[in-house]
Amino acid sequence: MNINILAIESSCDETSASIIINGKVQNNIVATQSIHENYGGVVPELASRAHQQNIIPVVNEALKDANIAKSNLSAIAFTQGPGLLGALLIGTSFAKSMALALGIPVIAVNHMKAHILAHFIESPSPKFPFLCLTVSGGHTQIVKVESAIKMEVIGTTKDDAVGEAFDKCAKIIGFPYPGGPLIDQHAKSGDPNRFKFPNTEMPGLFYSFSGIKTAFLYFVRDEMKKDDQFIEKNRNDLCASIQKTLVDMLFSKLKKASKNTGINQIAIAGGVSANSELRNRLDQIKDKLNWDVFIPSFQYCTDNAGMIAMAAHFQYEAGDFSTYHAVPQPRMQI
Ligand code: KG4
Ligand code: ZN
């Protein structure tokens, strides 16, 4: 008998549904909430309302596209956390209600583990154990992945996430939210060595991104006092330079983690893994460092239900089901 799972992702500002059949992701339907662009960041209340509007159409589209009747579903998976409480509540409540109506089990998925397990949607996949640099708007972690279930965070940020640093720097130079992809796009025509920004090196495998964001803010503010066209004239160089600094910071700890653990299977995951400088740099240094590098395709880097479906399949096989009493865990850890 086929194992057909419907997976739902609603942790932040994407409402997404996916169908996985016998471990093969069939589709990945994503409704992006553009409303937040006007506010310089995700507005939790608006995210919840948009999830509420989008969830039924998105789920119906995933079922229709995969040609799966509701009555043929084996389980329904949902993102339990981490994420915004009100946003998680929509996916959690929807999944539990639908599963209750159909009399099938629910599977509660950890969003950060799912970002990592996105590597098993397409081949080639990393071999266990591997290191995963998980970089998103809310997290910056180096995770030692022993199996689909057993993972350990060996490095993390003391303050902001790297995606947050990208978005905040983008906002300083006038980009709408989320500015990370716009920095990436403009950096392609800029000089990465034009501007230097001081950053404090943290001990061990710790990151800190709040200092660099402040240094960027002060630098731009001071230059604008001298020439109020400074941002306009130098936008591409500013993007390339801040992007290079952030990527350098990510690499310095990743190299250290690989050296400390002796693991050379290296994966990246999360929204910032869509960054082209990060991807190019990995490509350039992999031979020198003897790394096997794994990068998910774009659609599985940012928030998506395909990765929730993949994680749910592993949990289904391990018999790791949740109950109808499950509640969102906004601060869920790996
Ligand atoms: O994983 P994700 O979609 O959502 C969270 O769980 O946070 O990550 C979103 C983050 C945002 O900060 C966004 O600016 C960043 O990923 N991002 C990028 C790029 N694409 C998305 N940052 C830099 N370059 C990109 N190409
Ligand atoms: Zn995410």
Coordinates of C-alpha atoms and ligand atoms in Angstrom, one line a residue:
M1 CA 0.0 0.0 0.0
N2 CA 1.2 3.5 -0.8
I3 CA 2.2 5.9 1.9
N4 CA 0.6 9.2 0.9
I5 CA 1.3 12.2 3.2
L6 CA 0.0 15.7 2.9
A7 CA 2.4 18.2 4.5
I8 CA 1.7 21.8 5.5
E9 CA 4.2 24.6 6.2
S10 CA 3.0 27.9 7.8
S11 CA 5.8 28.9 10.2
C12 CA 6.4 32.4 8.8
D13 CA 5.2 34.1 5.6
E14 CA 4.8 31.3 3.1
T15 CA 1.7 29.1 3.1
S16 CA 2.7 25.8 1.5
A17 CA 1.5 22.3 0.9
S18 CA 3.1 19.2 -0.5
I19 CA 2.3 15.6 -1.3
I20 CA 4.9 12.9 -0.8
I21 CA 4.2 9.4 -2.0
N22 CA 6.4 6.5 -0.7
G23 CA 9.2 9.0 0.1
K24 CA 9.1 10.9 -3.3
V25 CA 8.0 14.5 -3.1
Q26 CA 5.4 15.0 -5.8
N27 CA 4.9 18.8 -5.6
N28 CA 5.5 21.9 -3.6
I29 CA 2.8 24.5 -3.8
V30 CA 3.8 27.8 -2.2
A31 CA 1.7 31.0 -1.7
T32 CA 4.1 33.8 -0.8
Q33 CA 2.7 36.7 1.2
S34 CA 3.8 39.9 -0.5
I35 CA 1.9 42.1 2.0
H36 CA 4.9 42.2 4.3
E37 CA 7.0 44.1 1.7
N38 CA 5.2 47.3 2.7
Y39 CA 6.3 47.0 6.4
G40 CA 10.0 46.2 6.3
G41 CA 9.5 42.8 7.9
V42 CA 7.0 40.0 8.6
V43 CA 4.0 41.4 10.5
P44 CA 2.8 38.4 12.6
E45 CA -0.9 39.3 12.6
L46 CA -1.0 39.8 8.8
A47 CA 0.9 36.5 8.3
S48 CA -1.8 34.6 10.3
R49 CA -4.6 36.2 8.3
A50 CA -2.9 35.4 5.0
H51 CA -2.3 31.8 6.1
Q52 CA -6.0 31.6 7.0
Q53 CA -6.9 32.8 3.5
N54 CA -4.4 30.7 1.6
I55 CA -4.4 27.4 3.3
I56 CA -7.4 25.7 1.7
P57 CA -6.6 26.7 -1.9
V58 CA -3.0 25.6 -1.4
V59 CA -3.9 22.2 0.1
N60 CA -6.5 21.6 -2.6
E61 CA -4.0 22.5 -5.3
A62 CA -1.4 20.0 -3.9
L63 CA -4.0 17.2 -3.7
K64 CA -5.3 17.9 -7.2
D65 CA -1.8 18.2 -8.7
A66 CA -0.8 14.9 -7.3
N67 CA -4.1 13.3 -8.2
I68 CA -4.6 12.1 -4.6
A69 CA -8.1 11.9 -3.0
K70 CA -8.3 13.0 0.6
S71 CA -9.6 9.5 1.5
N72 CA -6.3 8.1 0.2
L73 CA -4.1 10.0 2.6
S74 CA -2.1 8.0 5.2
A75 CA -1.2 11.0 7.4
I76 CA -1.1 14.7 7.6
A77 CA 2.1 16.5 8.6
F78 CA 2.5 20.1 9.9
T79 CA 5.3 22.4 11.0
Q80 CA 5.1 22.5 14.8
G81 CA 7.9 25.1 15.2
P82 CA 10.0 27.1 15.4
G83 CA 8.1 30.1 14.0
L84 CA 5.5 32.7 14.7
L85 CA 2.8 31.4 17.1
G86 CA -0.2 32.7 15.2
A87 CA 1.2 31.5 11.9
L88 CA 2.0 28.0 13.3
L89 CA -1.5 27.8 14.8
I90 CA -3.2 28.0 11.4
G91 CA -1.2 25.0 10.0
T92 CA -1.4 23.0 13.2
S93 CA -5.2 23.5 13.6
F94 CA -5.9 22.9 10.0
A95 CA -3.8 19.7 9.9
K96 CA -5.3 18.3 13.1
S97 CA -8.9 19.1 12.0
M98 CA -8.5 17.5 8.6
A99 CA -6.8 14.4 10.1
L100 CA -9.5 14.1 12.7
A101 CA -12.2 14.3 10.0
L102 CA -10.4 11.6 8.0
G103 CA -9.4 9.4 11.0
I104 CA -5.7 9.4 10.1
P105 CA -2.6 10.3 12.2
V106 CA -0.8 13.6 12.4
I107 CA 3.0 14.1 12.2
A108 CA 4.5 17.2 14.0
V109 CA 7.7 18.4 12.1
N110 CA 10.5 20.5 13.3
H111 CA 11.0 23.3 10.7
M112 CA 14.8 23.4 11.2
K113 CA 15.3 19.7 10.9
A114 CA 13.1 19.8 7.8
H115 CA 15.4 22.5 6.2
I116 CA 18.2 20.0 6.6
L117 CA 16.2 17.0 5.4
A118 CA 15.4 18.9 2.2
H119 CA 18.7 17.4 1.0
F120 CA 16.9 14.0 0.6
I121 CA 14.2 15.3 -1.8
E122 CA 16.6 15.2 -4.7
S123 CA 19.8 13.3 -5.4
P124 CA 22.7 13.2 -4.7
S125 CA 22.1 13.4 -1.0
P126 CA 24.8 13.6 1.7
K127 CA 25.9 10.6 3.6
F128 CA 25.6 10.5 7.4
P129 CA 27.2 11.9 9.4
F130 CA 27.3 15.3 7.6
L131 CA 27.6 19.0 8.7
C132 CA 24.8 21.3 7.7
L133 CA 25.1 25.1 7.8
T134 CA 21.5 26.1 8.3
V135 CA 21.0 29.8 7.5
S136 CA 17.7 31.5 7.5
G137 CA 15.9 34.6 8.7
G138 CA 15.6 33.2 12.2
H139 CA 18.6 30.9 12.5
T140 CA 22.3 30.5 11.9
Q141 CA 23.4 27.0 13.0
I142 CA 26.0 24.5 12.2
V143 CA 24.4 21.1 12.8
K144 CA 26.0 17.7 13.0
V145 CA 23.6 15.4 11.3
E146 CA 24.0 11.8 12.5
S147 CA 20.7 10.5 11.0
A148 CA 17.4 11.8 9.8
I149 CA 16.3 11.8 13.4
K150 CA 19.5 12.5 15.4
M151 CA 21.0 16.0 15.0
E152 CA 23.2 18.1 17.2
V153 CA 23.7 21.9 17.0
I154 CA 27.5 22.5 17.4
G155 CA 27.6 26.1 16.4
T156 CA 25.1 29.0 16.6
T157 CA 24.6 32.7 16.6
K158 CA 24.8 34.7 19.9
D159 CA 22.4 37.4 18.5
D160 CA 20.9 38.0 15.0
A161 CA 20.6 35.4 12.3
V162 CA 22.5 35.9 9.1
G163 CA 19.3 36.3 7.1
E164 CA 18.3 39.0 9.5
A165 CA 21.6 40.7 8.9
F166 CA 21.1 40.6 5.1
D167 CA 17.5 42.0 5.5
K168 CA 18.5 44.7 7.9
C169 CA 21.5 45.9 5.8
A170 CA 19.1 45.8 2.8
K171 CA 16.6 48.0 4.6
I172 CA 19.4 50.5 5.4
I173 CA 20.1 51.0 1.7
G174 CA 16.4 51.3 0.8
F175 CA 15.3 47.7 -0.3
P176 CA 11.9 46.3 0.7
Y177 CA 11.6 43.2 2.9
P178 CA 13.0 40.6 2.4
G179 CA 16.1 42.3 1.1
G180 CA 18.5 39.3 1.1
P181 CA 17.7 38.3 -2.4
L182 CA 18.0 41.9 -3.6
I183 CA 21.4 42.3 -2.1
D184 CA 22.4 39.1 -3.9
Q185 CA 21.0 40.4 -7.2
H186 CA 22.7 43.8 -7.0
A187 CA 26.0 42.3 -5.7
K188 CA 26.4 40.6 -9.1
S189 CA 27.3 44.0 -10.7
G190 CA 29.3 45.3 -7.6
D191 CA 32.9 45.2 -6.3
P192 CA 33.1 43.0 -3.2
N193 CA 36.4 44.6 -2.1
R194 CA 35.3 48.2 -2.4
F195 CA 34.2 48.6 1.2
K196 CA 35.5 46.9 4.4
F197 CA 33.3 46.5 7.5
P198 CA 34.9 45.6 10.8
N199 CA 33.5 42.5 12.5
T200 CA 34.2 40.9 15.9
E201 CA 35.4 37.3 15.7
M202 CA 33.5 35.2 18.3
P203 CA 35.1 32.2 20.1
G204 CA 34.6 28.6 19.1
L205 CA 31.8 28.0 16.7
F206 CA 29.7 31.0 17.8
Y207 CA 28.5 33.6 15.3
S208 CA 27.5 37.2 16.0
F209 CA 25.9 39.4 13.3
S210 CA 24.5 42.4 15.2
G211 CA 27.9 44.2 15.2
I212 CA 28.4 44.0 11.5
K213 CA 24.9 45.3 10.9
T214 CA 25.6 48.3 13.2
A215 CA 28.9 48.9 11.5
F216 CA 27.2 49.0 8.1
L217 CA 24.5 51.3 9.4
Y218 CA 27.1 53.8 10.8
F219 CA 29.2 53.7 7.7
V220 CA 26.3 54.4 5.4
R221 CA 24.9 57.1 7.7
D222 CA 28.3 58.9 7.8
E223 CA 28.8 58.7 4.1
M224 CA 25.3 60.0 3.4
K225 CA 26.1 63.1 5.6
K226 CA 28.9 63.9 3.1
D227 CA 27.0 63.0 -0.1
D228 CA 23.2 62.4 0.0
Q229 CA 23.5 60.4 -3.2
F230 CA 26.0 58.0 -1.7
I231 CA 23.6 55.0 -1.5
E232 CA 22.3 55.5 -5.0
K233 CA 25.8 55.9 -6.5
N234 CA 27.3 52.9 -4.7
R235 CA 24.4 50.5 -4.2
N236 CA 25.9 47.6 -6.1
D237 CA 29.3 47.9 -4.4
L238 CA 27.6 48.2 -1.0
C239 CA 25.7 45.0 -1.7
A240 CA 28.7 43.1 -3.0
S241 CA 30.9 44.2 0.0
I242 CA 28.4 43.4 2.7
Q243 CA 27.5 40.1 1.1
K244 CA 31.2 39.2 0.9
T245 CA 31.7 40.1 4.6
L246 CA 28.7 38.0 5.7
V247 CA 29.7 35.0 3.6
D248 CA 33.3 35.2 4.9
M249 CA 31.9 35.0 8.4
L250 CA 29.8 32.0 7.6
F251 CA 32.8 30.2 6.1
S252 CA 35.3 30.9 8.8
K253 CA 33.2 28.8 11.3
L254 CA 32.2 26.2 8.9
K255 CA 35.8 25.4 8.1
K256 CA 36.5 25.3 11.8
A257 CA 33.6 22.9 12.4
S258 CA 34.8 20.6 9.6
K259 CA 38.3 20.6 11.0
N260 CA 37.1 19.9 14.6
T261 CA 34.8 17.1 13.6
G262 CA 36.8 15.6 10.7
I263 CA 33.5 15.6 8.7
N264 CA 33.9 16.6 5.1
Q265 CA 30.3 16.0 3.9
I266 CA 29.1 19.6 3.9
A267 CA 25.5 20.7 3.2
I268 CA 23.8 24.1 3.4
A269 CA 20.1 24.7 4.1
G270 CA 17.6 27.5 4.8
G271 CA 16.7 30.7 3.0
V272 CA 20.2 32.2 2.8
S273 CA 21.5 29.0 1.1
A274 CA 19.8 30.5 -2.0
N275 CA 22.6 33.1 -1.9
S276 CA 24.7 32.9 -5.0
E277 CA 28.0 34.1 -3.4
L278 CA 27.6 31.4 -0.7
R279 CA 27.0 28.8 -3.4
N280 CA 29.8 30.0 -5.7
R281 CA 32.3 30.1 -2.8
L282 CA 31.4 26.5 -1.8
D283 CA 31.9 25.4 -5.3
Q284 CA 35.3 27.2 -5.5
I285 CA 36.8 25.8 -2.3
K286 CA 35.4 22.3 -2.1
D287 CA 38.3 20.6 -4.0
K288 CA 40.9 22.5 -2.0
L289 CA 39.3 21.4 1.3
N290 CA 38.4 18.0 0.1
W291 CA 34.7 18.6 0.8
D292 CA 31.7 16.9 -0.7
V293 CA 29.2 19.8 -1.0
F294 CA 25.4 19.5 -1.1
I295 CA 23.2 22.4 -2.1
P296 CA 19.4 22.0 -2.4
S297 CA 17.7 23.4 -5.5
F298 CA 16.3 27.0 -5.0
Q299 CA 12.7 25.9 -4.3
Y300 CA 13.8 23.8 -1.4
C301 CA 16.1 26.4 0.2
T302 CA 13.4 28.9 1.3
D303 CA 10.4 27.9 3.3
N304 CA 8.5 25.2 1.6
A305 CA 6.2 22.2 2.4
G306 CA 8.3 19.8 0.3
M307 CA 10.9 19.7 3.1
I308 CA 8.2 19.2 5.7
A309 CA 6.9 16.3 3.6
M310 CA 10.4 14.7 3.4
A311 CA 10.9 15.0 7.2
A312 CA 7.4 13.6 7.7
H313 CA 8.2 10.5 5.6
F314 CA 11.2 9.7 7.8
Q315 CA 9.1 10.2 10.9
Y316 CA 6.3 8.0 9.4
E317 CA 8.8 5.2 8.8
A318 CA 10.2 5.6 12.4
G319 CA 6.6 5.5 13.8
D320 CA 7.1 9.0 15.2
F321 CA 3.4 10.3 15.2
S322 CA 2.0 13.2 17.2
T323 CA -1.4 13.4 18.8
Y324 CA -4.5 15.6 18.2
H325 CA -3.4 17.4 21.4
A326 CA -0.3 18.8 19.7
V327 CA 0.2 22.6 20.0
P328 CA 2.6 24.9 18.2
Q329 CA 6.1 25.3 19.7
P330 CA 7.3 28.7 18.5
R331 CA 10.8 28.1 20.1
M332 CA 11.2 24.5 19.2
Q333 CA 14.9 23.4 19.2
I334 CA 16.7 20.8 17.1
Ligands
KG4_1 O1 14.3 29.9 5.5 P1 13.6 31.1 5.1 O2 12.8 31.1 3.8 O3 12.7 31.6 6.3 C1 13.0 31.5 7.6 O4 12.7 30.4 8.2 O5 13.6 32.5 8.1 O6 14.7 32.3 5.1 C2 14.4 33.6 4.8 C3 15.7 34.4 4.8 C4 15.4 35.9 4.6 O7 16.2 36.6 5.6 C5 15.9 36.2 3.2 O8 16.3 37.5 3.0 C6 17.0 35.2 3.1 O9 16.5 34.0 3.7 N1 17.3 35.0 1.7 C7 18.5 35.4 1.1 C8 18.4 35.0 -0.3 N2 17.2 34.4 -0.5 C9 16.6 34.4 0.7 N3 19.6 36.0 1.6 C10 20.6 36.2 0.8 N4 20.6 35.9 -0.5 C11 19.6 35.3 -1.1 N5 19.6 34.9 -2.4
ZN2 ZN 12.8 28.4 7.2

